[in-house]
Amino acid sequence: MLVHVVMTFFVMLLIGVSIALPSGLWVIRDYLSYADLAWPTERGFNVFFESEATETQINSTAQTIRNHNFVIEAYLIPKSVALQEFLIAADLPDIAEGMAENPLPDTLTVLVKENIQVVEVERLTDFIRRLETVDQVSYDAQITVRFNAIHTIFNRMLWVVAGTFCLFALFVSASAVRIAIESRFHEIRILHVIGSPGRITRGPFLWCGFMYGTLGGILAAVLLTLVLMFVEEPLRTLTASYGVGRDLQNLDWTFVGILCAIGAFLGLSSALYSSWRHLQRVTRNWVI
Amino acid sequence: MKIIEFNGVDHVFPDGTKPLQNISLSIEEGTLHFVVGPSGSGKTTLLNLLLGLYQPAEGEIWVNQCNICVLSERQLTLYRQHIGTVFQQNNLIPHRTVFENVAMPLWLRGVERREVQRIVVQMLGEVGLTGFEEVLPLHLSSGDQQRVAIARALITGPRIVVADEPTGNLDRQLAGSVTQLLKHQTTLGVTVIMVSHDEELTKFADTISRLEPALNKIGTSTLK
């Protein structure tokens, strides 16, 4: 009995780990994407204004930029707000009082349309650089392209890892169901000979696979919560360095539900395959 | 009335062995029919063909005027629900109680719980196992285990009972009492086909088929 319980736990743990690993990567990627505005993208750049520029001048220049055909959105971060955000993110809230002057410039974050080429964005930034009161435009096409390539590689690797681990979970669950079938072969044969319909014979094994998967999903959620608690601090430091202050949220019920659903789907499909394949041996190679 | 008919049945195993060739046989309803013969003569194969567990390579098997060779797997499952089966060993599910083992065919048919309770208790009484409902099969003697298997075979009131060496592991006295129990069913209109090594038991039979391996190397059997 104890051996059976331990075995069941290990099966669920293996499925849980298989689900937790890609899910964990996904959660971290999702979290880091919040820092996107501070990172370079092909579709965005920052415009820094001269420190002497007045509010009216800045608003007028910002409006000129907003009116450009390529621009879909441009929002202003006043230097006072930028300083406040920076000090909070850097965990230095009291420093502001001792500062004689705000060293940060007013900033306009600009997003351009999706279908605009890098060359055209560069043309736009050249145009903005020539505008009155504009000090700098931070747009480095090379870095942007590299960064986006890395981003794409990471995303694709995430799918590869997820696919590989899903296959692993399927294999583990299918093997566990096969062992369950083999350990009850005698009972299955009796059921077959007294006329048990396939759905009744298969039922317990499908249920078994479903439970392995669902409980594996719950274990994945537990593991993920533990891992996120462990990496929360360095992640917060990383994102704070990009000027984004956001706590790593605990997994919500929807996410836990999705993990369980993925686990249940994997468990059930592997049990369907395994029971179909191995129960056939009872009916096809009948030897009493 | 003939309830079972084998017409020119051949069976071939995947490795090419032919345990039965050109078997023709008919069994009257409400009789105890013995199939006897030495090991390897194809007795169990004959019963497996009758249960639809094997498909014959040639010929037809008619049960109650229905050719079972043309039935689908789903139809065969339903067909098997109407046939009682008893084997020499491994008849019972060891981790289920006597009650659960006997009740299983009723559960498969979706019979109501209270009705199951009533029928099983009555059936266990008929085979002399009253009070053994909650006992696990391992705690029963071989003879009592066979009685449980017979109770399970009869629980749905089948018209045909197939018994493959049900007395193989029993001493002479127990073998006699189990055979008598099966013989008693024929008075209720049940047809019993019983395979046995034991020539002594044929005294209970109404009809007998004798399978003997032919002299050729593939072990072909002929029916006498």
Coordinates of C-alpha atoms in Angstrom, one line a residue:
Chain A
M1 CA 0.0 0.0 0.0
L2 CA 2.8 2.4 1.0
V3 CA 4.8 1.5 -2.1
H4 CA 1.7 2.3 -4.2
V5 CA 1.2 5.7 -2.5
V6 CA 4.9 6.6 -2.9
M7 CA 4.8 5.5 -6.6
T8 CA 1.7 7.5 -7.3
F9 CA 3.3 10.6 -5.6
F10 CA 6.4 10.3 -7.7
V11 CA 4.3 10.0 -10.9
M12 CA 2.4 13.1 -10.0
L13 CA 5.7 14.9 -9.0
L14 CA 7.2 14.0 -12.4
I15 CA 4.2 15.4 -14.2
G16 CA 4.1 18.4 -11.9
V17 CA 7.8 19.2 -12.6
S18 CA 7.2 18.7 -16.4
I19 CA 4.4 21.3 -16.2
A20 CA 6.0 23.6 -13.7
L21 CA 9.3 24.1 -15.7
P22 CA 7.8 25.7 -18.9
S23 CA 5.1 27.4 -16.9
G24 CA 7.7 29.0 -14.6
L25 CA 9.7 30.3 -17.6
W26 CA 6.4 31.6 -19.1
V27 CA 5.6 33.4 -15.8
I28 CA 9.1 35.0 -15.6
R29 CA 8.9 36.1 -19.2
D30 CA 5.5 37.5 -18.7
Y31 CA 6.8 39.4 -15.6
L32 CA 9.8 40.8 -17.4
S33 CA 7.6 42.0 -20.3
Y34 CA 6.2 44.5 -17.8
A35 CA 9.6 46.2 -18.0
D36 CA 9.2 46.4 -21.8
L37 CA 8.6 50.2 -21.9
A38 CA 12.0 50.8 -20.4
W39 CA 13.6 48.4 -22.9
P40 CA 14.2 49.2 -26.5
T41 CA 11.7 47.9 -29.0
E42 CA 11.5 48.2 -32.8
R43 CA 8.2 50.1 -32.3
G44 CA 9.2 52.6 -29.6
F45 CA 11.8 55.1 -28.4
N46 CA 12.2 57.9 -25.8
V47 CA 12.5 61.6 -26.5
F48 CA 14.4 63.6 -23.8
F49 CA 13.7 67.3 -23.6
E50 CA 16.1 70.1 -22.8
S51 CA 16.1 71.0 -19.1
E52 CA 15.3 74.7 -19.8
A53 CA 12.3 73.9 -21.9
T54 CA 9.0 75.2 -20.5
E55 CA 5.9 73.1 -20.1
T56 CA 4.1 74.9 -23.0
Q57 CA 7.0 74.2 -25.3
I58 CA 7.2 70.6 -24.3
N59 CA 3.5 70.0 -24.8
S60 CA 3.6 71.7 -28.2
T61 CA 6.5 69.5 -29.4
A62 CA 4.8 66.4 -28.0
Q63 CA 1.7 67.3 -29.9
T64 CA 3.7 67.7 -33.1
I65 CA 5.2 64.2 -32.6
R66 CA 1.8 62.7 -31.8
N67 CA 0.4 64.2 -35.1
H68 CA 3.1 62.3 -37.2
N69 CA 1.7 59.6 -39.4
F70 CA 3.9 56.8 -38.0
V71 CA 3.1 57.5 -34.3
I72 CA 0.2 55.7 -32.7
E73 CA 0.9 56.8 -29.1
A74 CA 3.1 59.2 -27.3
Y75 CA 2.9 59.9 -23.6
L76 CA 4.8 62.3 -21.5
I77 CA 6.6 61.4 -18.3
P78 CA 7.3 64.7 -16.4
K79 CA 10.7 64.9 -14.8
S80 CA 9.1 65.1 -11.3
V81 CA 7.2 61.9 -11.8
A82 CA 10.3 60.2 -13.4
L83 CA 12.4 61.1 -10.3
Q84 CA 9.7 59.9 -7.9
E85 CA 9.4 56.5 -9.8
F86 CA 13.2 56.1 -9.9
L87 CA 13.6 56.8 -6.2
I88 CA 10.9 54.4 -5.3
A89 CA 12.2 51.7 -7.6
A90 CA 15.7 52.2 -6.3
D91 CA 14.4 52.1 -2.7
L92 CA 15.7 55.7 -1.9
P93 CA 12.5 57.6 -1.1
D94 CA 14.1 60.2 1.1
I95 CA 16.9 61.3 -1.2
A96 CA 14.7 63.8 -3.1
E97 CA 14.4 66.2 -0.2
G98 CA 18.2 66.6 -0.2
M99 CA 18.4 67.3 -3.9
A100 CA 18.7 70.9 -5.0
E101 CA 17.7 70.2 -8.5
N102 CA 16.0 67.3 -10.4
P103 CA 18.7 65.9 -12.8
L104 CA 16.2 64.0 -14.9
P105 CA 14.7 65.4 -18.1
D106 CA 11.1 65.4 -19.1
T107 CA 10.6 62.3 -21.3
L108 CA 8.2 61.5 -24.1
T109 CA 7.8 57.7 -24.8
V110 CA 6.8 57.2 -28.4
L111 CA 5.2 54.1 -30.0
V112 CA 5.1 53.8 -33.7
K113 CA 2.8 51.7 -35.9
E114 CA 3.6 48.0 -36.3
N115 CA 4.3 47.9 -40.0
I116 CA 6.9 50.7 -40.0
Q117 CA 10.4 49.7 -41.1
V118 CA 13.5 50.4 -38.9
V119 CA 14.8 52.8 -41.6
E120 CA 11.6 54.8 -41.5
V121 CA 11.7 54.9 -37.7
E122 CA 15.3 56.3 -38.0
R123 CA 13.9 58.9 -40.4
L124 CA 11.3 59.9 -37.8
T125 CA 13.9 60.1 -35.0
D126 CA 16.0 62.4 -37.2
F127 CA 13.0 64.6 -37.7
I128 CA 12.3 64.7 -34.0
R129 CA 16.0 65.5 -33.1
R130 CA 15.6 68.7 -35.2
L131 CA 12.5 69.8 -33.3
E132 CA 12.8 72.7 -30.8
T133 CA 13.5 71.8 -27.2
V134 CA 14.4 68.2 -28.0
D135 CA 17.7 67.3 -26.4
Q136 CA 18.1 63.6 -27.3
V137 CA 16.3 60.7 -28.9
S138 CA 17.3 57.3 -27.7
Y139 CA 16.9 54.9 -30.5
D140 CA 19.5 52.3 -31.4
A141 CA 18.3 50.2 -34.3
Q142 CA 21.1 47.6 -33.9
I143 CA 20.4 47.0 -30.2
T144 CA 16.7 46.9 -30.9
V145 CA 17.1 44.3 -33.6
R146 CA 19.5 42.2 -31.4
F147 CA 17.2 42.5 -28.4
N148 CA 14.2 41.4 -30.5
A149 CA 16.0 38.5 -32.0
I150 CA 17.0 37.3 -28.4
H151 CA 13.3 37.8 -27.4
T152 CA 12.1 35.7 -30.3
I153 CA 14.7 33.0 -29.6
F154 CA 13.6 32.9 -25.9
N155 CA 10.0 32.7 -26.9
R156 CA 10.6 29.9 -29.4
M157 CA 12.8 28.0 -26.9
L158 CA 10.0 28.4 -24.4
W159 CA 7.7 26.5 -26.8
V160 CA 10.3 23.9 -27.5
V161 CA 10.8 23.3 -23.7
A162 CA 7.1 23.3 -23.1
G163 CA 6.5 20.7 -25.9
T164 CA 9.4 18.5 -24.7
F165 CA 8.2 18.5 -21.2
C166 CA 4.6 17.9 -22.2
L167 CA 5.8 14.8 -24.1
F168 CA 7.7 13.8 -21.0
A169 CA 4.5 14.2 -18.9
L170 CA 2.6 12.2 -21.5
F171 CA 5.2 9.4 -21.4
V172 CA 5.3 9.3 -17.6
S173 CA 1.5 9.2 -17.3
A174 CA 1.1 6.6 -20.1
S175 CA 3.7 4.4 -18.4
A176 CA 2.0 4.7 -15.0
V177 CA -1.3 3.7 -16.6
R178 CA 0.4 0.8 -18.4
I179 CA 1.8 -0.5 -15.1
A180 CA -1.7 -0.1 -13.5
I181 CA -3.2 -2.1 -16.3
E182 CA -0.6 -4.8 -16.1
S183 CA -1.0 -5.1 -12.3
R184 CA -4.7 -5.7 -12.8
F185 CA -4.5 -7.9 -15.9
H186 CA -6.1 -10.8 -14.1
E187 CA -9.1 -8.7 -13.1
I188 CA -9.4 -7.2 -16.6
R189 CA -9.5 -10.6 -18.2
I190 CA -12.3 -11.7 -15.8
L191 CA -14.2 -8.6 -16.6
H192 CA -13.7 -9.2 -20.3
V193 CA -14.9 -12.7 -20.2
I194 CA -18.0 -11.9 -18.2
G195 CA -19.0 -9.3 -20.8
S196 CA -17.7 -6.0 -19.4
P197 CA -18.1 -3.2 -21.9
G198 CA -14.9 -1.4 -22.9
R199 CA -15.9 1.8 -21.2
I200 CA -16.3 0.1 -17.8
T201 CA -13.0 -1.8 -18.2
R202 CA -11.2 1.4 -19.3
G203 CA -13.0 3.7 -16.9
P204 CA -10.7 3.3 -13.8
F205 CA -7.6 3.7 -15.9
L206 CA -8.9 6.9 -17.6
W207 CA -9.8 8.2 -14.1
C208 CA -6.3 7.2 -12.9
G209 CA -4.7 9.2 -15.8
F210 CA -7.0 12.1 -15.2
M211 CA -6.1 12.2 -11.5
Y212 CA -2.4 11.8 -12.1
G213 CA -2.6 14.8 -14.5
T214 CA -4.8 17.0 -12.3
L215 CA -2.8 16.4 -9.1
G216 CA 0.4 16.9 -11.2
G217 CA -1.0 20.3 -12.2
I218 CA -1.7 21.2 -8.5
L219 CA 1.8 20.1 -7.6
A220 CA 3.2 22.2 -10.5
A221 CA 1.3 25.2 -9.0
V222 CA 2.9 24.5 -5.6
L223 CA 6.4 24.1 -7.1
L224 CA 6.0 27.3 -9.1
T225 CA 4.9 29.3 -6.1
L226 CA 7.9 28.1 -4.2
V227 CA 10.3 28.9 -7.1
L228 CA 8.8 32.3 -7.6
M229 CA 9.1 33.1 -3.9
F230 CA 12.8 32.1 -4.3
V231 CA 13.5 34.3 -7.3
E232 CA 11.2 37.2 -6.4
E233 CA 13.9 39.4 -4.9
P234 CA 16.5 39.3 -7.7
L235 CA 13.7 39.8 -10.2
R236 CA 12.5 42.9 -8.4
T237 CA 16.0 44.3 -8.4
L238 CA 16.4 43.6 -12.1
T239 CA 13.1 45.3 -13.1
A240 CA 13.8 48.2 -10.7
S241 CA 17.0 48.8 -12.5
Y242 CA 14.9 49.4 -15.6
G243 CA 12.8 51.9 -13.6
V244 CA 9.8 49.5 -13.3
G245 CA 8.5 48.8 -9.8
R246 CA 6.2 45.9 -9.7
D247 CA 5.9 43.0 -7.1
L248 CA 5.9 39.5 -8.4
Q249 CA 2.3 38.4 -7.9
N250 CA 1.4 35.0 -6.5
L251 CA -0.2 32.7 -8.9
D252 CA -3.9 33.5 -9.2
W253 CA -6.7 30.8 -9.3
T254 CA -7.1 31.2 -13.1
F255 CA -3.5 30.3 -13.6
V256 CA -3.7 27.4 -11.2
G257 CA -6.9 26.3 -13.0
I258 CA -5.0 26.4 -16.4
L259 CA -2.1 24.3 -14.9
C260 CA -4.6 21.7 -13.6
A261 CA -6.5 21.7 -17.0
I262 CA -3.2 21.2 -18.9
G263 CA -2.3 18.4 -16.4
A264 CA -5.7 16.8 -16.7
F265 CA -5.6 16.9 -20.5
L266 CA -2.1 15.4 -20.6
G267 CA -3.1 12.7 -18.1
L268 CA -6.4 11.8 -19.7
S269 CA -5.0 11.7 -23.3
S270 CA -2.0 9.5 -22.2
A271 CA -4.4 7.2 -20.3
L272 CA -6.7 7.0 -23.4
Y273 CA -3.8 6.0 -25.5
S274 CA -2.3 3.6 -23.0
S275 CA -5.5 1.9 -22.2
W276 CA -6.5 1.6 -25.8
R277 CA -3.1 0.1 -26.6
H278 CA -2.6 -2.3 -23.6
L279 CA -6.2 -3.4 -23.1
Q280 CA -6.2 -4.7 -26.7
R281 CA -3.7 -7.3 -25.6
V282 CA -6.5 -8.8 -23.4
T283 CA -8.9 -9.1 -26.2
R284 CA -6.4 -10.1 -29.0
N285 CA -4.1 -12.5 -27.2
W286 CA -6.5 -14.5 -25.1
V287 CA -4.9 -17.2 -23.1
I288 CA -6.5 -18.4 -19.8
Chain B
M1 CA -33.9 -28.0 -29.4
K2 CA -30.3 -27.5 -30.4
I3 CA -28.9 -24.4 -28.7
I4 CA -25.2 -24.7 -29.8
E5 CA -23.9 -25.8 -33.1
F6 CA -20.3 -25.9 -34.5
N7 CA -20.3 -26.4 -38.3
G8 CA -17.0 -27.3 -39.8
V9 CA -15.0 -25.1 -37.5
D10 CA -11.2 -24.6 -37.9
H11 CA -9.0 -22.5 -35.7
V12 CA -5.5 -21.4 -36.4
F13 CA -3.3 -19.6 -33.9
P14 CA -1.1 -16.7 -35.1
D15 CA 2.0 -19.0 -35.1
G16 CA 0.2 -21.4 -37.6
T17 CA -0.7 -24.1 -35.1
K18 CA -4.1 -25.6 -35.9
P19 CA -5.6 -26.9 -32.6
L20 CA -9.0 -27.6 -34.1
Q21 CA -9.9 -28.7 -37.6
N22 CA -13.3 -29.3 -39.2
I23 CA -15.1 -29.5 -35.9
S24 CA -18.9 -30.1 -36.1
L25 CA -20.9 -30.5 -32.9
S26 CA -24.4 -29.8 -31.7
I27 CA -25.7 -29.5 -28.1
E28 CA -29.2 -29.8 -27.0
E29 CA -30.8 -27.2 -24.6
G30 CA -30.9 -28.1 -20.9
T31 CA -28.2 -30.7 -21.0
L32 CA -24.8 -31.2 -19.4
H33 CA -22.4 -31.7 -22.2
F34 CA -18.9 -32.9 -21.5
V35 CA -15.9 -32.2 -23.7
V36 CA -13.1 -34.6 -22.7
G37 CA -9.7 -35.3 -24.1
P38 CA -6.0 -35.2 -23.3
S39 CA -4.0 -32.0 -22.9
G40 CA -3.4 -30.2 -26.2
S41 CA -6.5 -31.6 -27.9
G42 CA -8.1 -28.2 -28.1
K43 CA -10.7 -28.4 -25.4
T44 CA -10.1 -24.9 -24.0
T45 CA -9.8 -23.5 -27.6
L46 CA -13.3 -24.9 -28.3
L47 CA -14.7 -23.1 -25.3
N48 CA -12.9 -19.8 -26.2
L49 CA -14.4 -20.0 -29.7
L50 CA -17.8 -20.5 -28.1
L51 CA -17.3 -17.4 -25.9
G52 CA -16.2 -15.4 -28.9
L53 CA -12.8 -14.9 -27.5
Y54 CA -11.3 -16.4 -30.7
Q55 CA -12.6 -16.1 -34.2
P56 CA -12.6 -19.4 -36.2
A57 CA -10.6 -19.5 -39.4
E58 CA -13.3 -21.5 -41.1
G59 CA -16.8 -22.6 -40.3
E60 CA -19.7 -21.2 -38.2
I61 CA -20.7 -21.2 -34.6
W62 CA -24.4 -20.9 -34.0
V63 CA -25.7 -20.1 -30.5
N64 CA -29.4 -19.9 -30.0
Q65 CA -29.9 -19.5 -33.7
C66 CA -27.4 -16.7 -34.0
N67 CA -24.1 -16.9 -35.9
I68 CA -21.6 -15.5 -33.4
C69 CA -18.8 -15.4 -35.9
V70 CA -20.3 -12.3 -37.6
L71 CA -20.8 -10.3 -34.4
S72 CA -18.9 -7.1 -33.8
E73 CA -16.7 -6.8 -30.7
R74 CA -19.5 -4.7 -29.0
Q75 CA -22.1 -7.3 -29.8
L76 CA -19.8 -10.1 -28.5
T77 CA -19.5 -8.2 -25.2
L78 CA -23.3 -8.2 -24.9
Y79 CA -23.3 -11.9 -26.0
R80 CA -20.8 -12.8 -23.2
Q81 CA -23.1 -11.1 -20.7
H82 CA -25.6 -13.9 -21.4
I83 CA -23.2 -16.7 -20.9
G84 CA -21.9 -17.9 -17.5
T85 CA -18.2 -18.8 -17.3
V86 CA -16.2 -20.9 -14.8
F87 CA -12.5 -21.7 -15.2
Q88 CA -10.1 -24.0 -13.5
Q89 CA -8.3 -21.2 -11.6
N90 CA -7.9 -17.5 -11.4
N91 CA -11.7 -17.2 -11.5
L92 CA -12.1 -14.6 -8.9
I93 CA -10.7 -11.1 -8.2
P94 CA -8.7 -11.6 -5.1
H95 CA -9.1 -8.1 -3.6
R96 CA -12.9 -8.1 -3.9
T97 CA -15.1 -9.9 -1.5
V98 CA -17.3 -12.9 -2.3
F99 CA -20.3 -10.6 -2.6
E100 CA -18.5 -8.2 -5.0
N101 CA -17.2 -11.1 -7.2
V102 CA -20.7 -12.6 -7.5
A103 CA -22.4 -9.2 -8.0
M104 CA -20.1 -8.1 -10.7
P105 CA -22.2 -9.3 -13.7
L106 CA -25.2 -7.6 -12.2
W107 CA -23.3 -4.3 -11.8
L108 CA -22.3 -4.5 -15.4
R109 CA -25.9 -4.8 -16.4
G110 CA -26.8 -1.8 -14.2
V111 CA -29.1 -3.7 -11.8
E112 CA -30.3 -1.7 -8.9
R113 CA -28.3 -1.9 -5.7
R114 CA -31.0 -3.4 -3.5
E115 CA -31.9 -5.9 -6.1
V116 CA -28.3 -6.9 -6.4
Q117 CA -28.1 -7.5 -2.7
R118 CA -31.2 -9.7 -2.8
I119 CA -30.1 -11.8 -5.8
V120 CA -26.6 -12.3 -4.6
V121 CA -27.6 -13.4 -1.1
Q122 CA -30.1 -15.8 -2.7
M123 CA -27.5 -17.2 -5.1
L124 CA -24.9 -17.7 -2.4
G125 CA -27.5 -19.6 -0.5
E126 CA -28.1 -21.8 -3.5
V127 CA -24.4 -22.7 -3.8
G128 CA -24.1 -23.3 0.0
L129 CA -22.1 -20.1 0.8
T130 CA -24.5 -18.2 3.0
G131 CA -22.6 -16.0 5.5
F132 CA -19.5 -15.8 3.3
E133 CA -20.5 -12.5 1.6
E134 CA -17.7 -10.4 3.1
V135 CA -15.0 -13.0 2.9
L136 CA -12.1 -12.5 0.5
P137 CA -11.7 -15.4 -2.0
L138 CA -8.1 -16.2 -0.6
H139 CA -9.7 -17.2 2.7
L140 CA -11.9 -19.8 1.0
S141 CA -11.0 -23.4 0.1
S142 CA -10.6 -24.3 -3.6
G143 CA -14.0 -26.0 -3.6
D144 CA -15.7 -22.9 -2.1
Q145 CA -13.9 -20.7 -4.6
Q146 CA -15.3 -22.7 -7.4
R147 CA -18.7 -22.4 -5.8
V148 CA -18.3 -18.6 -5.8
A149 CA -17.3 -18.8 -9.5
I150 CA -20.4 -20.9 -10.3
A151 CA -22.6 -18.4 -8.3
R152 CA -21.1 -15.6 -10.4
A153 CA -21.7 -17.6 -13.6
L154 CA -25.3 -18.2 -12.7
I155 CA -26.2 -14.9 -11.2
T156 CA -27.7 -13.4 -14.4
G157 CA -29.7 -16.5 -15.1
P158 CA -27.8 -17.4 -18.3
R159 CA -29.1 -20.1 -20.7
I160 CA -25.6 -21.4 -21.2
V161 CA -22.8 -22.0 -18.8
V162 CA -19.3 -22.7 -20.0
A163 CA -17.0 -24.4 -17.5
D164 CA -13.4 -25.1 -18.4
E165 CA -12.0 -27.7 -16.0
P166 CA -13.8 -26.3 -13.0
T167 CA -12.9 -29.4 -11.0
G168 CA -9.2 -29.5 -12.1
N169 CA -7.8 -28.3 -8.7
L170 CA -10.3 -30.2 -6.5
D171 CA -10.2 -33.6 -4.9
R172 CA -12.6 -36.3 -6.1
Q173 CA -15.3 -35.6 -3.5
L174 CA -15.3 -31.8 -4.1
A175 CA -15.2 -32.4 -7.9
G176 CA -18.3 -34.5 -7.6
S177 CA -20.2 -31.9 -5.6
V178 CA -19.2 -29.0 -8.0
T179 CA -20.3 -31.1 -11.0
Q180 CA -23.5 -32.0 -9.3
L181 CA -24.1 -28.3 -8.7
L182 CA -23.7 -27.7 -12.4
K183 CA -25.8 -30.7 -13.3
H184 CA -28.6 -29.3 -11.1
Q185 CA -28.7 -26.2 -13.3
T186 CA -29.8 -28.3 -16.3
T187 CA -33.0 -29.2 -14.5
L188 CA -33.7 -25.4 -14.6
G189 CA -33.2 -25.3 -18.4
V190 CA -29.6 -24.2 -18.4
T191 CA -27.2 -25.8 -20.9
V192 CA -23.8 -26.6 -19.4
I193 CA -20.7 -27.3 -21.5
M194 CA -18.0 -28.6 -19.3
V195 CA -14.4 -29.4 -20.2
S196 CA -12.7 -32.1 -18.1
H197 CA -9.8 -34.4 -17.9
D198 CA -11.6 -36.6 -15.4
E199 CA -13.3 -39.5 -17.1
E200 CA -14.9 -40.4 -13.8
L201 CA -17.1 -37.3 -13.9
T202 CA -18.6 -38.1 -17.3
K203 CA -21.2 -40.2 -15.4
F204 CA -23.0 -36.9 -14.8
A205 CA -23.0 -36.0 -18.5
D206 CA -26.0 -36.1 -20.8
T207 CA -23.8 -36.0 -23.9
I208 CA -20.0 -36.3 -24.4
S209 CA -17.7 -35.1 -27.1
R210 CA -14.2 -36.6 -27.1
L211 CA -11.4 -34.6 -28.7
E212 CA -8.2 -36.4 -29.6
P213 CA -5.1 -35.0 -31.2
A214 CA -4.7 -36.4 -34.6
L215 CA -1.4 -38.1 -35.5
N216 CA -0.1 -35.3 -37.7
K217 CA 2.4 -32.8 -36.3
I218 CA 0.2 -29.8 -36.1
G219 CA -2.0 -31.4 -33.5
T220 CA -5.2 -31.3 -35.4
S221 CA -8.1 -32.6 -33.3
T222 CA -11.0 -34.6 -34.5
L223 CA -14.3 -35.0 -32.8
K224 CA -15.6 -38.5 -32.1

